[in-house]
């Protein structure tokens, strides 16, 4: 049985004092959850967030990282740096990074390999644009992104990767994929992983859904056969809403 991983992606929101207040309040509300609860916070909140989640069941993630260990890369943060401050998860290849910061399937693959090599748990994002959906190439796009992200990994490494299926047209728009469409997309991703790395590996990979997840739709999405939790943007900024998502069942 795969565990559900419910992760908030705060994006570029939340000052440290807001993060601390949020975490203290959330910790109380989700302390009995059987799900893995993760908050992917801005770099500037990491230190305070790690300190304030000690002794709770909330894990801290980052939203990006560089693939090199160190060097002349002004403004970048390495996987080693994240690991050293107590980060456990890292989002890789979010569509906003692909769209605004020139992330490619190749950089996603490099970052993924690096994250795994230092023991960070990567959450790799894949998803189609509205145009691609209308052209009927959704499955081709998302399985292609998955294949390229995982290129060169061994099956035992693939098992450690979390994939977030986030249709771009559903991000921040209030439009959610239907539970059937989301589940089908996730199933196709799993099928592709099975083809390349074997059914056992594919059965173990956690695949989330993301895109306008809220308390009102979390249950129907997360109860689908192949959807193993969610990556939550806007609704993870409100403690009541996010705790209701975590406590959906
Ligand atoms: P929203 O939940 O705001 O649609 O954002 C989804 C997302 O991009 C999470 O990474």
Short mmCIF file of N, CA and C and ligand atoms in Angstrom, two decimals, residues 9 11 91 94-96 125 166 170-173 210-213 231-235, ligand 1:
data_model
loop_
_atom_site.label_atom_id
_atom_site.label_comp_id
_atom_site.label_asym_id
_atom_site.label_seq_id
_atom_site.Cartn_x
_atom_site.Cartn_y
_atom_site.Cartn_z
N UNK A 9 2.93 23.67 -1.45
CA UNK A 9 3.97 24.42 -2.15
C UNK A 9 3.63 25.90 -1.94
N UNK A 11 5.24 28.42 -2.80
CA UNK A 11 5.75 29.31 -3.87
C UNK A 11 6.41 30.53 -3.23
N UNK A 91 11.13 20.07 -4.47
CA UNK A 91 10.36 20.08 -5.73
C UNK A 91 11.33 20.33 -6.88
N UNK A 94 9.06 22.27 -11.37
CA UNK A 94 7.69 22.82 -11.33
C UNK A 94 7.43 23.58 -12.63
N UNK A 95 6.20 23.55 -13.10
CA UNK A 95 5.91 24.19 -14.40
C UNK A 95 6.24 25.68 -14.39
N UNK A 96 6.13 26.32 -13.21
CA UNK A 96 6.49 27.75 -13.16
C UNK A 96 7.99 27.93 -13.39
N UNK A 125 7.75 17.49 -11.03
CA UNK A 125 6.46 17.91 -11.60
C UNK A 125 6.41 17.68 -13.11
N UNK A 166 0.73 17.72 -12.54
CA UNK A 166 0.08 19.02 -12.38
C UNK A 166 -0.26 19.59 -13.76
N UNK A 170 -4.64 23.85 -14.77
CA UNK A 170 -5.38 23.72 -13.50
C UNK A 170 -4.67 24.44 -12.35
N UNK A 171 -3.48 24.97 -12.63
CA UNK A 171 -2.70 25.58 -11.54
C UNK A 171 -3.16 27.01 -11.30
N UNK A 172 -3.64 27.26 -10.10
CA UNK A 172 -4.02 28.62 -9.70
C UNK A 172 -5.23 29.17 -10.44
N UNK A 173 -5.96 28.31 -11.13
CA UNK A 173 -7.08 28.79 -11.94
C UNK A 173 -8.44 28.45 -11.32
N UNK A 210 -1.75 17.63 -8.63
CA UNK A 210 -1.71 19.04 -8.21
C UNK A 210 -2.44 19.91 -9.21
N UNK A 211 -3.04 21.00 -8.73
CA UNK A 211 -3.78 21.92 -9.60
C UNK A 211 -5.13 22.20 -8.99
N UNK A 212 -5.20 23.34 -8.25
CA UNK A 212 -6.45 23.76 -7.61
C UNK A 212 -7.03 22.72 -6.65
N UNK A 213 -6.15 22.01 -5.96
CA UNK A 213 -6.63 21.12 -4.89
C UNK A 213 -7.10 21.99 -3.73
N UNK A 231 -0.07 17.87 -4.43
CA UNK A 231 0.83 19.01 -4.28
C UNK A 231 -0.08 20.24 -4.36
N UNK A 232 -0.11 20.98 -3.27
CA UNK A 232 -1.14 22.00 -3.08
C UNK A 232 -0.51 23.39 -3.05
N UNK A 233 -0.96 24.28 -3.93
CA UNK A 233 -0.43 25.64 -3.96
C UNK A 233 -1.22 26.57 -3.07
N UNK A 234 -2.10 27.36 -3.68
CA UNK A 234 -2.85 28.40 -2.97
C UNK A 234 -3.49 27.95 -1.67
N UNK A 235 -4.08 26.77 -1.69
CA UNK A 235 -4.80 26.30 -0.50
C UNK A 235 -3.85 25.88 0.63
P1 LIG B 1 -2.66 25.65 -6.95
O1 LIG B 1 -3.03 24.63 -5.91
O2 LIG B 1 -2.64 27.05 -6.43
O3 LIG B 1 -3.47 25.48 -8.19
O4 LIG B 1 -1.13 25.35 -7.36
C1 LIG B 1 -0.77 24.07 -7.67
C2 LIG B 1 0.70 23.99 -7.72
O5 LIG B 1 1.32 24.57 -8.60
C3 LIG B 1 1.40 23.25 -6.67
O6 LIG B 1 2.73 23.06 -6.99
#
